[in-house]
Short mmCIF file of C-alpha atoms and ligand atoms in Angstrom, two decimals:
data_model
loop_
_atom_site.label_atom_id
_atom_site.label_comp_id
_atom_site.label_asym_id
_atom_site.label_seq_id
_atom_site.Cartn_x
_atom_site.Cartn_y
_atom_site.Cartn_z
CA MET M 1 -15.54 9.76 -8.98
CA ALA M 2 -16.30 9.00 -5.35
CA MET M 3 -19.89 7.68 -7.01
CA GLU M 4 -17.92 5.51 -9.17
CA LYS M 5 -15.73 4.42 -6.14
CA GLU M 6 -18.32 3.67 -3.96
CA ASN M 7 -20.63 1.40 -7.13
CA HIS M 8 -17.11 -0.63 -7.99
CA GLU M 9 -16.47 -1.30 -4.05
CA LEU M 10 -17.10 -4.19 -3.22
CA ARG M 11 -19.44 -6.23 -1.03
CA ALA M 12 -18.87 -9.22 1.39
CA ILE M 13 -21.23 -10.23 4.20
CA PHE M 14 -19.70 -12.79 6.46
CA VAL M 15 -21.69 -15.14 8.28
CA PRO M 16 -19.75 -17.34 11.19
CA PHE M 17 -21.86 -20.12 13.17
CA LEU M 18 -23.20 -19.28 16.40
CA SER M 19 -19.87 -21.22 18.28
CA THR M 20 -16.58 -19.65 19.41
CA SER M 21 -14.16 -21.63 17.57
CA HIS M 22 -16.41 -21.12 14.47
CA ILE M 23 -16.53 -17.53 15.08
CA ILE M 24 -12.36 -16.49 15.48
CA PRO M 25 -11.06 -17.84 12.75
CA LEU M 26 -13.68 -16.50 10.04
CA VAL M 27 -14.03 -13.15 11.85
CA ASP M 28 -10.21 -13.02 11.07
CA MET M 29 -10.57 -13.89 7.75
CA ALA M 30 -12.61 -11.14 7.36
CA ARG M 31 -10.86 -8.95 8.59
CA LEU M 32 -8.01 -9.74 6.23
CA PHE M 33 -10.53 -8.92 3.56
CA ALA M 34 -11.23 -5.92 5.03
CA MET M 35 -7.90 -4.88 5.54
CA HIS M 36 -7.98 -5.06 1.23
CA ASP M 37 -10.12 -2.70 1.09
CA VAL M 38 -13.28 -5.36 0.35
CA ASP M 39 -16.49 -3.69 2.42
CA VAL M 40 -17.53 -5.73 5.08
CA THR M 41 -20.45 -7.04 7.22
CA ILE M 42 -20.61 -9.50 9.86
CA LEU M 43 -23.75 -10.89 10.16
CA THR M 44 -24.01 -12.27 14.09
CA THR M 45 -26.03 -11.96 16.63
CA SER M 46 -25.81 -9.56 19.65
CA HIS M 47 -24.01 -11.99 22.13
CA ASN M 48 -21.88 -14.04 19.73
CA ALA M 49 -20.94 -9.95 19.17
CA THR M 50 -18.96 -9.78 22.20
CA ILE M 51 -16.81 -12.30 21.53
CA PHE M 52 -14.77 -10.36 18.26
CA GLN M 53 -16.57 -6.63 18.70
CA LYS M 54 -13.05 -5.19 20.58
CA SER M 55 -11.37 -6.23 17.40
CA ILE M 56 -13.63 -4.89 15.15
CA ASP M 57 -13.65 -1.27 16.71
CA LEU M 58 -9.89 -1.54 16.44
CA ASP M 59 -10.15 -1.93 13.00
CA SER M 60 -12.76 0.38 12.16
CA ALA M 61 -10.16 2.98 14.24
CA ARG M 62 -7.97 2.05 11.63
CA GLY M 63 -10.25 2.82 8.84
CA ARG M 64 -11.03 -0.54 7.59
CA PRO M 65 -14.14 -0.92 5.62
CA ILE M 66 -15.11 -2.71 8.54
CA ARG M 67 -18.23 -3.43 10.77
CA THR M 68 -20.82 -6.13 12.54
CA HIS M 69 -24.39 -6.62 12.36
CA CYS M 70 -26.50 -7.92 14.67
CA LEU M 71 -29.69 -9.93 14.64
CA LYS M 72 -31.34 -10.49 18.04
CA PHE M 73 -31.59 -14.20 18.26
CA PRO M 74 -34.79 -15.56 18.82
CA ALA M 75 -34.45 -16.93 22.67
CA SER M 76 -37.74 -16.42 24.00
CA MET M 77 -39.73 -17.95 20.70
CA VAL M 78 -38.06 -21.19 20.73
CA GLY M 79 -37.62 -21.59 24.67
CA LEU M 80 -34.34 -20.68 25.82
CA PRO M 81 -33.09 -18.36 27.92
CA ALA M 82 -32.07 -15.00 26.92
CA GLY M 83 -28.35 -15.04 25.95
CA VAL M 84 -28.33 -18.45 25.21
CA GLU M 85 -27.52 -18.22 21.67
CA ALA M 86 -24.50 -20.52 20.92
CA PHE M 87 -22.89 -23.82 20.86
CA ASN M 88 -20.11 -23.42 23.73
CA VAL M 89 -18.64 -25.30 26.63
CA ASP M 90 -21.49 -24.65 28.71
CA THR M 91 -24.61 -25.69 26.10
CA ARG M 92 -26.52 -28.51 27.64
CA LYS M 93 -27.69 -31.00 25.23
CA ASP M 94 -31.51 -30.14 25.16
CA MET M 95 -31.24 -26.18 24.35
CA LEU M 96 -28.87 -27.47 20.53
CA PRO M 97 -32.15 -28.18 18.79
CA LYS M 98 -33.69 -24.79 19.88
CA ILE M 99 -30.16 -23.15 19.25
CA PHE M 100 -30.95 -24.15 15.91
CA MET M 101 -34.26 -23.55 15.86
CA GLY M 102 -33.18 -19.86 16.56
CA LEU M 103 -31.43 -19.92 13.61
CA ALA M 104 -33.85 -21.32 11.29
CA ILE M 105 -36.14 -18.24 12.50
CA LEU M 106 -33.22 -15.60 11.64
CA GLN M 107 -32.56 -17.06 8.02
CA PRO M 108 -35.09 -15.00 6.29
CA GLU M 109 -33.84 -11.65 8.24
CA MET M 110 -30.19 -12.87 6.90
CA GLU M 111 -31.34 -13.53 3.67
CA SER M 112 -33.01 -10.31 2.62
CA LEU M 113 -30.29 -8.51 4.01
CA PHE M 114 -27.50 -9.83 1.80
CA GLN M 115 -29.95 -7.79 -0.35
CA GLN M 116 -30.71 -4.90 1.33
CA LEU M 117 -26.57 -4.58 1.69
CA ASN M 118 -25.96 -5.06 -1.55
CA ALA M 119 -24.07 -8.07 -1.13
CA ASP M 120 -20.93 -9.39 -4.35
CA PHE M 121 -20.34 -12.32 -2.05
CA ILE M 122 -20.85 -13.84 0.88
CA VAL M 123 -18.67 -15.72 3.15
CA THR M 124 -21.11 -18.40 5.10
CA ASP M 125 -19.76 -21.30 7.63
CA MET M 126 -20.49 -24.72 6.71
CA PHE M 127 -23.35 -25.04 8.67
CA TYR M 128 -25.44 -22.69 6.48
CA PRO M 129 -26.11 -25.05 4.00
CA TRP M 130 -28.76 -22.62 2.70
CA SER M 131 -26.95 -19.92 1.86
CA VAL M 132 -25.22 -21.34 -1.49
CA ASP M 133 -29.58 -21.28 -2.77
CA ALA M 134 -29.94 -17.70 -1.34
CA ALA M 135 -26.77 -16.46 -3.26
CA ALA M 136 -27.99 -17.67 -6.39
CA LYS M 137 -31.27 -16.59 -6.52
CA LEU M 138 -28.94 -12.72 -6.11
CA GLY M 139 -26.67 -14.03 -8.75
CA ILE M 140 -23.74 -13.76 -5.79
CA PRO M 141 -21.14 -16.36 -5.50
CA ARG M 142 -21.34 -18.29 -2.09
CA ILE M 143 -17.84 -19.29 -0.42
CA MET M 144 -18.25 -21.88 2.28
CA PHE M 145 -15.79 -21.44 4.83
CA HIS M 146 -14.22 -24.72 6.52
CA GLY M 147 -13.03 -25.01 10.33
CA ALA M 148 -11.18 -27.60 9.85
CA SER M 149 -7.94 -28.71 7.70
CA TYR M 150 -7.64 -30.23 3.89
CA LEU M 151 -6.06 -33.17 5.82
CA ALA M 152 -9.55 -33.68 7.97
CA ARG M 153 -11.65 -32.88 4.88
CA SER M 154 -9.71 -35.22 2.71
CA ALA M 155 -9.89 -38.17 5.40
CA LEU M 156 -13.41 -37.29 5.69
CA HIS M 157 -14.08 -38.32 2.02
CA SER M 158 -11.81 -41.24 2.26
CA VAL M 159 -13.39 -42.75 5.00
CA GLN M 160 -17.07 -41.95 3.84
CA HIS M 161 -16.45 -42.97 0.06
CA TYR M 162 -13.99 -46.66 0.57
CA LYS M 163 -15.73 -47.45 4.34
CA PRO M 164 -12.25 -49.06 5.27
CA TYR M 165 -13.86 -49.40 8.91
CA LEU M 166 -15.97 -52.27 7.73
CA LYS M 167 -13.53 -54.18 6.03
CA VAL M 168 -12.15 -54.87 9.56
CA ASP M 169 -13.04 -57.66 11.87
CA SER M 170 -12.85 -55.35 15.28
CA ASP M 171 -12.84 -52.10 16.80
CA SER M 172 -9.49 -51.88 17.21
CA GLU M 173 -8.59 -53.58 14.63
CA LYS M 174 -6.16 -51.07 12.17
CA PHE M 175 -6.94 -50.14 8.94
CA VAL M 176 -5.20 -47.55 6.37
CA LEU M 177 -7.49 -44.81 4.78
CA PRO M 178 -7.16 -45.67 0.87
CA GLY M 179 -6.46 -42.80 -1.19
CA LEU M 180 -4.64 -40.41 1.08
CA PRO M 181 -1.50 -39.37 -0.01
CA HIS M 182 0.68 -40.88 2.94
CA GLU M 183 -0.19 -44.27 4.66
CA LEU M 184 -3.01 -42.81 7.90
CA GLU M 185 -4.08 -45.87 9.74
CA MET M 186 -6.59 -45.06 11.86
CA THR M 187 -9.34 -47.69 13.71
CA ARG M 188 -12.77 -47.92 13.11
CA LEU M 189 -13.08 -46.15 17.46
CA GLN M 190 -11.58 -43.53 16.20
CA ILE M 191 -13.62 -42.40 13.00
CA PRO M 192 -16.71 -39.88 13.78
CA GLU M 193 -19.46 -41.96 14.77
CA TRP M 194 -22.12 -40.09 12.59
CA VAL M 195 -20.07 -41.75 9.77
CA ARG M 196 -19.72 -45.71 11.41
CA THR M 197 -23.73 -45.47 12.33
CA PRO M 198 -25.92 -43.06 10.22
CA ASN M 199 -28.19 -40.02 12.02
CA LEU M 200 -29.48 -36.86 12.02
CA TYR M 201 -25.92 -35.39 12.09
CA THR M 202 -24.65 -37.89 8.21
CA GLU M 203 -27.91 -36.29 6.77
CA LEU M 204 -26.88 -32.31 8.00
CA MET M 205 -22.79 -33.66 6.65
CA ARG M 206 -24.26 -34.70 3.62
CA THR M 207 -26.71 -31.89 2.51
CA ILE M 208 -23.49 -29.66 4.18
CA ALA M 209 -21.36 -31.56 1.45
CA GLU M 210 -23.35 -30.92 -1.22
CA SER M 211 -23.37 -26.92 -0.73
CA GLU M 212 -20.50 -27.67 -0.44
CA LYS M 213 -20.17 -28.92 -4.19
CA ARG M 214 -22.67 -25.60 -5.65
CA SER M 215 -20.40 -23.73 -3.66
CA TYR M 216 -18.08 -20.70 -5.96
CA GLY M 217 -15.65 -22.47 -3.30
CA SER M 218 -14.12 -22.77 -0.31
CA LEU M 219 -11.48 -20.93 2.01
CA PHE M 220 -9.63 -22.83 4.55
CA ASN M 221 -7.75 -21.46 8.11
CA SER M 222 -4.71 -23.39 6.25
CA PHE M 223 -1.51 -22.37 4.31
CA TYR M 224 -0.05 -24.58 1.39
CA GLU M 225 2.82 -25.35 2.58
CA LEU M 226 1.57 -27.18 5.50
CA GLU M 227 -0.20 -30.15 3.95
CA SER M 228 -0.01 -29.37 0.43
CA ASP M 229 -0.36 -32.89 -0.38
CA TYR M 230 -4.19 -32.53 0.73
CA TYR M 231 -3.70 -28.69 -0.78
CA VAL M 232 -3.92 -30.60 -3.75
CA HIS M 233 -5.57 -33.94 -3.45
CA TYR M 234 -8.69 -32.19 -1.62
CA LYS M 235 -9.27 -30.26 -4.36
CA LYS M 236 -9.46 -33.30 -6.43
CA VAL M 237 -11.38 -34.84 -4.98
CA MET M 238 -13.91 -32.75 -4.36
CA GLY M 239 -14.12 -31.67 -7.85
CA THR M 240 -14.08 -27.29 -6.41
CA LYS M 241 -11.91 -24.54 -6.03
CA SER M 242 -10.64 -24.27 -2.95
CA TRP M 243 -7.72 -20.97 -0.74
CA GLY M 244 -6.16 -21.64 2.17
CA LEU M 245 -5.37 -18.26 4.12
CA GLY M 246 -4.09 -19.52 6.89
CA PRO M 247 -2.87 -18.67 9.55
CA VAL M 248 -5.65 -16.02 9.86
CA SER M 249 -5.02 -15.50 13.42
CA LEU M 250 -0.78 -14.81 12.37
CA TRP M 251 -1.93 -12.41 9.50
CA ALA M 252 -4.73 -10.47 11.18
CA ASN M 253 -3.53 -9.59 14.76
CA GLN M 254 0.32 -8.52 14.20
CA ASP M 255 -0.37 -5.77 17.11
CA ALA M 256 -0.25 -6.36 20.54
CA SER M 257 -3.60 -4.85 20.74
CA ASP M 258 -4.88 -6.85 18.38
CA LYS M 259 -3.85 -10.34 20.36
CA ALA M 260 -4.96 -8.97 23.25
CA ALA M 261 -8.39 -8.47 21.74
CA ARG M 262 -8.48 -11.66 20.40
CA ALA M 263 -7.56 -13.36 24.25
CA GLY M 264 -11.54 -13.55 24.69
CA ARG M 265 -12.05 -11.13 27.31
CA GLY M 266 -14.95 -9.47 25.11
CA GLN M 267 -17.04 -12.07 26.00
CA ALA M 268 -19.95 -11.25 28.27
CA LYS M 269 -19.50 -14.11 30.72
CA LEU M 270 -16.14 -13.34 31.05
CA GLU M 271 -15.36 -9.93 31.67
CA GLN M 272 -15.94 -10.29 35.33
CA LYS M 273 -13.93 -8.23 37.69
CA GLY M 274 -9.86 -8.90 37.73
CA LYS M 275 -9.66 -11.67 34.63
CA GLU M 276 -6.93 -8.65 33.07
CA GLU M 277 -5.09 -8.48 35.58
CA GLU M 278 -5.55 -12.68 35.80
CA ASP M 279 -4.15 -12.53 32.56
CA SER M 280 -1.03 -10.20 32.79
CA GLY M 281 -0.43 -12.27 36.27
CA CYS M 282 -0.36 -15.22 34.22
CA LEU M 283 1.77 -13.25 31.21
CA LYS M 284 3.94 -12.60 34.66
CA TRP M 285 4.52 -15.83 35.47
CA LEU M 286 5.42 -17.15 32.27
CA HIS M 287 8.45 -14.05 31.89
CA SER M 288 9.44 -15.62 34.79
CA LYS M 289 10.54 -18.81 33.47
CA PRO M 290 13.27 -19.92 30.51
CA GLU M 291 12.32 -20.24 27.50
CA ASN M 292 10.98 -22.73 26.18
CA SER M 293 10.63 -24.46 29.57
CA VAL M 294 6.98 -24.65 30.24
CA LEU M 295 4.28 -26.93 29.26
CA TYR M 296 1.07 -25.61 28.13
CA VAL M 297 -1.86 -28.08 28.44
CA SER M 298 -5.46 -26.81 27.05
CA PHE M 299 -8.22 -28.59 26.04
CA GLY M 300 -9.78 -25.62 23.74
CA SER M 301 -13.24 -23.79 24.19
CA MET M 302 -16.07 -26.72 24.13
CA SER M 303 -15.06 -29.24 27.00
CA LYS M 304 -14.66 -29.97 30.36
CA PHE M 305 -13.27 -32.93 31.64
CA PRO M 306 -14.63 -35.34 34.80
CA SER M 307 -13.30 -35.26 37.41
CA LEU M 308 -11.51 -38.76 37.28
CA GLN M 309 -9.18 -37.68 34.19
CA LEU M 310 -8.71 -34.21 35.57
CA VAL M 311 -7.05 -36.53 39.19
CA GLU M 312 -4.88 -38.25 36.06
CA ILE M 313 -3.67 -34.63 34.20
CA ALA M 314 -2.59 -33.48 36.98
CA GLN M 315 -0.51 -36.29 38.47
CA ALA M 316 1.00 -36.83 35.04
CA LEU M 317 1.92 -33.06 35.22
CA GLU M 318 3.22 -33.35 39.10
CA ASP M 319 5.16 -35.46 38.00
CA SER M 320 6.71 -34.98 34.94
CA GLY M 321 9.22 -32.17 36.25
CA HIS M 322 8.75 -29.67 33.96
CA ASP M 323 6.67 -26.44 34.85
CA PHE M 324 3.27 -26.50 33.27
CA MET M 325 0.59 -23.80 32.67
CA TRP M 326 -2.92 -25.90 32.55
CA VAL M 327 -5.97 -23.92 31.58
CA VAL M 328 -8.75 -25.68 33.71
CA LYS M 329 -12.38 -25.87 33.25
CA LYS M 330 -14.33 -27.69 36.24
CA LYS M 331 -17.74 -29.86 35.02
CA ASP M 332 -20.50 -27.74 37.52
CA GLY M 333 -21.53 -29.79 40.71
CA GLU M 334 -18.15 -32.65 40.76
CA ASP M 335 -15.70 -32.09 43.34
CA GLY M 336 -13.36 -29.17 43.10
CA SER M 337 -11.53 -30.13 46.05
CA PHE M 338 -8.41 -32.02 44.86
CA LEU M 339 -7.82 -29.19 42.37
CA GLU M 340 -7.71 -27.28 44.61
CA GLU M 341 -5.50 -28.40 46.62
CA PHE M 342 -3.31 -29.07 43.82
CA GLU M 343 -3.06 -25.48 42.52
CA LYS M 344 -1.99 -24.18 46.10
CA ARG M 345 0.82 -27.20 46.23
CA VAL M 346 2.14 -26.01 42.59
CA LYS M 347 1.59 -22.26 43.39
CA ALA M 348 3.82 -22.71 46.30
CA SER M 349 6.55 -25.38 44.47
CA ASN M 350 6.19 -22.28 41.81
CA LYS M 351 6.29 -25.70 38.91
CA GLY M 352 2.40 -24.69 38.00
CA TYR M 353 -0.07 -22.15 37.05
CA LEU M 354 -3.34 -22.85 36.27
CA ILE M 355 -6.30 -20.68 34.66
CA TRP M 356 -9.87 -21.51 35.36
CA GLY M 357 -11.68 -20.85 32.45
CA TRP M 358 -10.91 -18.46 29.74
CA ALA M 359 -6.90 -18.62 28.30
CA PRO M 360 -4.99 -15.36 26.30
CA GLN M 361 -4.21 -18.10 24.60
CA LEU M 362 -2.98 -16.18 21.45
CA LEU M 363 -0.41 -14.23 23.96
CA ILE M 364 0.38 -17.13 25.93
CA LEU M 365 1.72 -19.40 22.60
CA GLU M 366 4.44 -17.16 21.94
CA ASN M 367 5.52 -16.38 24.76
CA PRO M 368 9.57 -17.90 24.47
CA ALA M 369 8.80 -19.71 28.14
CA ILE M 370 6.31 -22.23 26.17
CA GLY M 371 7.98 -25.10 25.06
CA GLY M 372 5.54 -27.78 23.89
CA ILE M 373 1.40 -28.12 24.14
CA VAL M 374 -0.86 -30.64 25.40
CA THR M 375 -3.84 -30.07 22.52
CA HIS M 376 -6.74 -31.24 21.95
CA CYS M 377 -6.06 -31.16 18.16
CA GLY M 378 -8.95 -28.11 17.04
CA TRP M 379 -7.78 -26.65 14.72
CA ASN M 380 -7.35 -23.28 15.95
CA THR M 381 -5.08 -24.48 18.76
CA VAL M 382 -3.09 -26.38 15.98
CA MET M 383 -2.90 -23.30 13.65
CA GLU M 384 -1.99 -20.66 16.70
CA SER M 385 0.74 -23.95 17.83
CA VAL M 386 2.22 -23.98 14.00
CA ASN M 387 2.47 -20.20 14.49
CA ALA M 388 4.71 -20.32 17.66
CA GLY M 389 7.29 -23.06 16.59
CA LEU M 390 5.05 -25.41 18.94
CA ALA M 391 5.17 -29.13 18.69
CA MET M 392 2.09 -30.86 19.90
CA ALA M 393 0.70 -33.71 22.55
CA THR M 394 -2.33 -35.08 20.76
CA TRP M 395 -5.29 -35.91 23.07
CA PRO M 396 -8.10 -35.89 20.24
CA MET M 397 -11.61 -36.48 21.34
CA PHE M 398 -14.38 -35.31 19.07
CA ALA M 399 -15.48 -33.29 15.33
CA GLU M 400 -12.35 -33.93 13.16
CA GLN M 401 -9.79 -34.23 15.44
CA PHE M 402 -8.77 -37.17 15.43
CA PHE M 403 -7.76 -37.07 11.62
CA ASN M 404 -5.28 -33.44 13.08
CA GLU M 405 -4.04 -35.70 14.70
CA LYS M 406 -2.81 -37.95 12.16
CA LEU M 407 -1.42 -34.80 10.57
CA LEU M 408 0.69 -33.88 13.24
CA VAL M 409 1.72 -37.45 14.36
CA ASP M 410 2.18 -39.01 11.19
CA ALA M 411 2.19 -36.76 7.96
CA LEU M 412 4.24 -33.29 9.63
CA LYS M 413 6.47 -35.30 12.70
CA ILE M 414 5.56 -32.21 15.01
CA GLY M 415 3.78 -34.52 17.10
CA VAL M 416 3.70 -37.38 19.69
CA ALA M 417 0.06 -39.07 20.49
CA VAL M 418 -1.07 -39.22 23.35
CA GLY M 419 -2.81 -42.52 22.82
CA VAL M 420 -6.86 -41.83 22.89
CA LYS M 421 -8.80 -44.69 21.20
CA GLU M 422 -11.79 -43.88 21.45
CA TRP M 423 -14.02 -40.67 19.72
CA ARG M 424 -16.54 -39.19 21.67
CA LYS M 425 -19.64 -37.61 21.14
CA TRP M 426 -19.35 -33.56 22.24
CA GLN M 427 -19.47 -32.93 26.39
CA GLN M 428 -19.77 -36.94 26.33
CA PHE M 429 -17.16 -38.45 27.96
CA GLY M 430 -17.93 -42.57 27.53
CA GLU M 431 -15.87 -44.99 29.45
CA GLU M 432 -11.97 -43.90 28.18
CA VAL M 433 -10.11 -42.61 31.21
CA VAL M 434 -6.56 -41.55 29.53
CA LYS M 435 -4.00 -42.81 32.09
CA LYS M 436 -1.49 -40.99 34.21
CA ASP M 437 1.37 -42.41 32.41
CA GLN M 438 -0.17 -42.98 29.01
CA ILE M 439 -0.24 -38.93 29.49
CA ALA M 440 3.51 -38.66 31.22
CA LYS M 441 5.54 -40.70 28.38
CA ALA M 442 4.39 -38.52 25.75
CA ILE M 443 5.21 -35.31 27.74
CA ALA M 444 8.27 -36.68 28.33
CA LEU M 445 8.68 -37.25 24.69
CA LEU M 446 7.64 -33.78 23.86
CA MET M 447 9.85 -31.92 26.51
CA GLY M 448 12.54 -34.28 26.24
CA ASN M 449 16.15 -34.25 25.13
CA GLY M 450 16.37 -37.37 22.83
CA GLU M 451 17.78 -37.29 19.31
CA GLU M 452 13.40 -37.41 18.34
CA SER M 453 11.91 -34.66 20.54
CA VAL M 454 14.75 -32.17 19.19
CA GLU M 455 13.57 -33.36 15.93
CA MET M 456 10.50 -32.77 16.26
CA ARG M 457 10.97 -29.24 17.62
CA ARG M 458 13.18 -28.05 14.93
CA ARG M 459 10.84 -29.04 12.45
CA ALA M 460 7.85 -27.80 13.88
CA ARG M 461 9.72 -23.97 14.09
CA GLU M 462 10.43 -25.01 10.36
CA LEU M 463 6.67 -25.10 9.94
CA SER M 464 6.21 -21.78 11.95
CA ASP M 465 8.92 -19.54 9.60
CA ALA M 466 6.96 -20.83 6.68
CA ALA M 467 3.49 -19.96 8.74
CA LYS M 468 5.22 -16.21 8.40
CA ARG M 469 6.77 -16.74 4.83
CA ALA M 470 2.73 -17.40 3.65
CA ILE M 471 1.54 -14.44 4.97
CA LYS M 472 4.46 -12.06 3.48
CA PHE M 473 3.41 -10.23 0.09
CA GLY M 474 4.49 -12.90 -2.67
CA GLY M 475 3.44 -15.92 -0.18
CA SER M 476 0.75 -18.60 -0.98
CA SER M 477 -2.16 -16.96 1.55
CA HIS M 478 -0.96 -13.75 0.64
CA THR M 479 -1.45 -14.40 -3.10
CA ASN M 480 -4.38 -16.60 -2.08
CA LEU M 481 -6.90 -14.10 -0.50
CA LEU M 482 -5.06 -11.15 -3.50
CA GLN M 483 -6.25 -12.95 -6.75
CA LEU M 484 -9.27 -14.21 -4.64
CA ILE M 485 -9.98 -10.61 -4.52
CA GLN M 486 -9.91 -10.40 -8.32
CA GLU M 487 -11.58 -13.29 -9.26
CA LEU M 488 -14.13 -11.31 -7.43
CA GLU M 489 -14.01 -8.00 -8.70
CA SER M 490 -14.33 -9.59 -12.27
CA LEU M 491 -17.36 -11.25 -11.65
CA LYS M 492 -19.04 -8.20 -9.92
CA LEU M 493 -17.95 -6.42 -13.84
CA ASP M 494 -19.06 -9.22 -15.56
CA ARG M 495 -22.60 -8.91 -13.34
CA ILE M 496 -22.92 -5.46 -13.47
CA ASN M 497 -22.44 -5.44 -17.08
CA GLY M 498 -25.08 -8.18 -17.80
CA LYS M 499 -22.24 -10.44 -18.99
N1 LIG H 501 -9.10 -20.31 23.51
C1 LIG H 501 -8.42 -19.03 23.89
N2 LIG H 501 -8.68 -19.65 25.21
C2 LIG H 501 -9.06 -20.63 25.79
C3 LIG H 501 -9.34 -21.69 25.28
C4 LIG H 501 -9.72 -21.67 23.70
O1 LIG H 501 -8.45 -18.38 23.55
O2 LIG H 501 -9.14 -20.85 26.52
C5 LIG H 501 -9.54 -20.25 21.40
C6 LIG H 501 -8.06 -21.03 20.68
O3 LIG H 501 -7.20 -19.68 20.99
C7 LIG H 501 -8.48 -21.09 19.94
C8 LIG H 501 -10.34 -21.19 20.07
O4 LIG H 501 -10.18 -20.28 21.20
O5 LIG H 501 -8.51 -19.95 18.25
C9 LIG H 501 -10.22 -22.60 19.90
O6 LIG H 501 -10.43 -23.89 19.17
P1 LIG H 501 -9.90 -24.63 18.62
O7 LIG H 501 -10.28 -24.96 17.43
O8 LIG H 501 -8.80 -25.30 19.15
O9 LIG H 501 -10.67 -26.15 19.78
P2 LIG H 501 -12.47 -26.01 19.86
O10 LIG H 501 -12.83 -25.06 21.22
O11 LIG H 501 -12.91 -25.91 19.29
O12 LIG H 501 -12.45 -27.58 20.94
#
């Protein structure tokens, strides 16, 4: 009997990319499969495993069939210092190709693990297009993980297919993104540069899109009710299967212990003494504040602003009159005295709380004191804010963040645009400094009491309810997961029976 169970158990391998914001949602997804009795192995490198291992340990202790298999990143072979094996806020530009080289060296090992571990299917990040062929060799499905929204992927498809940015006379003239369910307007400067001016990254994206079409399907951290038009549209234009399983952070991290584990304290670099006290300090501060009174300001895990921009943000926050919690990442080598003074002042007035480095974001967002968020529109933060029922002031910077802004501001109407004009390459800040008046205007609308503001917040709360329903039995994401697992089980049976 036990043998029989073993043979029919569905085994999966999940391979996240080497960056925090791709790891977090894919690991949460892997945990959801394990929660539903799929035997899961996550492949990653030792240093990246520290980001999420606590969550896996918690799940194992609960008896769930999940584990991490660590690979040794070949740092010295590619000329990187030991421990540099991820794309994160501190990764220097010259290190990027070396990390990709390290990943290429690991590829054969990963491929042979797919076989050794008897995987029945693999779920791999979009940045592993080769895995579609590896899965085909074994006769098993490859499912691709997208770290973005359905709207963002649909919008990208629209600009690449119709090239509307070539039909305007200037960089700032607006055009409508053709063929989409809403009339979404953008300018040429807000489109990713690699779309406007093809380069090596454009080629990589082309390979990824091609591998997606040959994959069994794709998984998104999104849910039907959030962007149903784009959910349908995307599947139609791509001609592929796709499942929204979101919000994965809400679903996979229901206990306080899970949320705390997700706080990022596991990150080796952040294990510094005092971090736990610091986390509880910021939560204590929030508990002392009235409901919906505090503005949370964060720009994700990947960016550090130059001082010039930090000064504008600080002044806008201080002038806003609202209490705020700001996650600050200061660039190395820049004069930090202005911020130190600022921190002293807002601490004395009890108006503001600065978090240096990494914040326990899930715990912060769900705190009733938080009334709104200024965000760079990173998709994980957007989903986490939707869970928490928060309206957003949108400040996109790179990747697909300008498209996410369109979803929040124009489609869902739960966002107010700060008014950023120019897409930048990750870690490059270009010429544009967003001025304090612009920031202040968006904050006033986000936190204000006028009809527009109240309505925006009401819609955000409605979406939070929809998110909670999506992951319950009978909800859209819940049903998607159960159906997908069933489908994968019958594919396995077909394979065993030689069909
Ligand atoms: N995050 C966090 N604390 C921080 C910064 C980020 O917990 O101080 C988490 C956040 O909750 C989210 C992820 O890191 O899950 C950031 O992903 P997102 O897609 O929002 O932005 P990116 O980091 O890719 O720019």
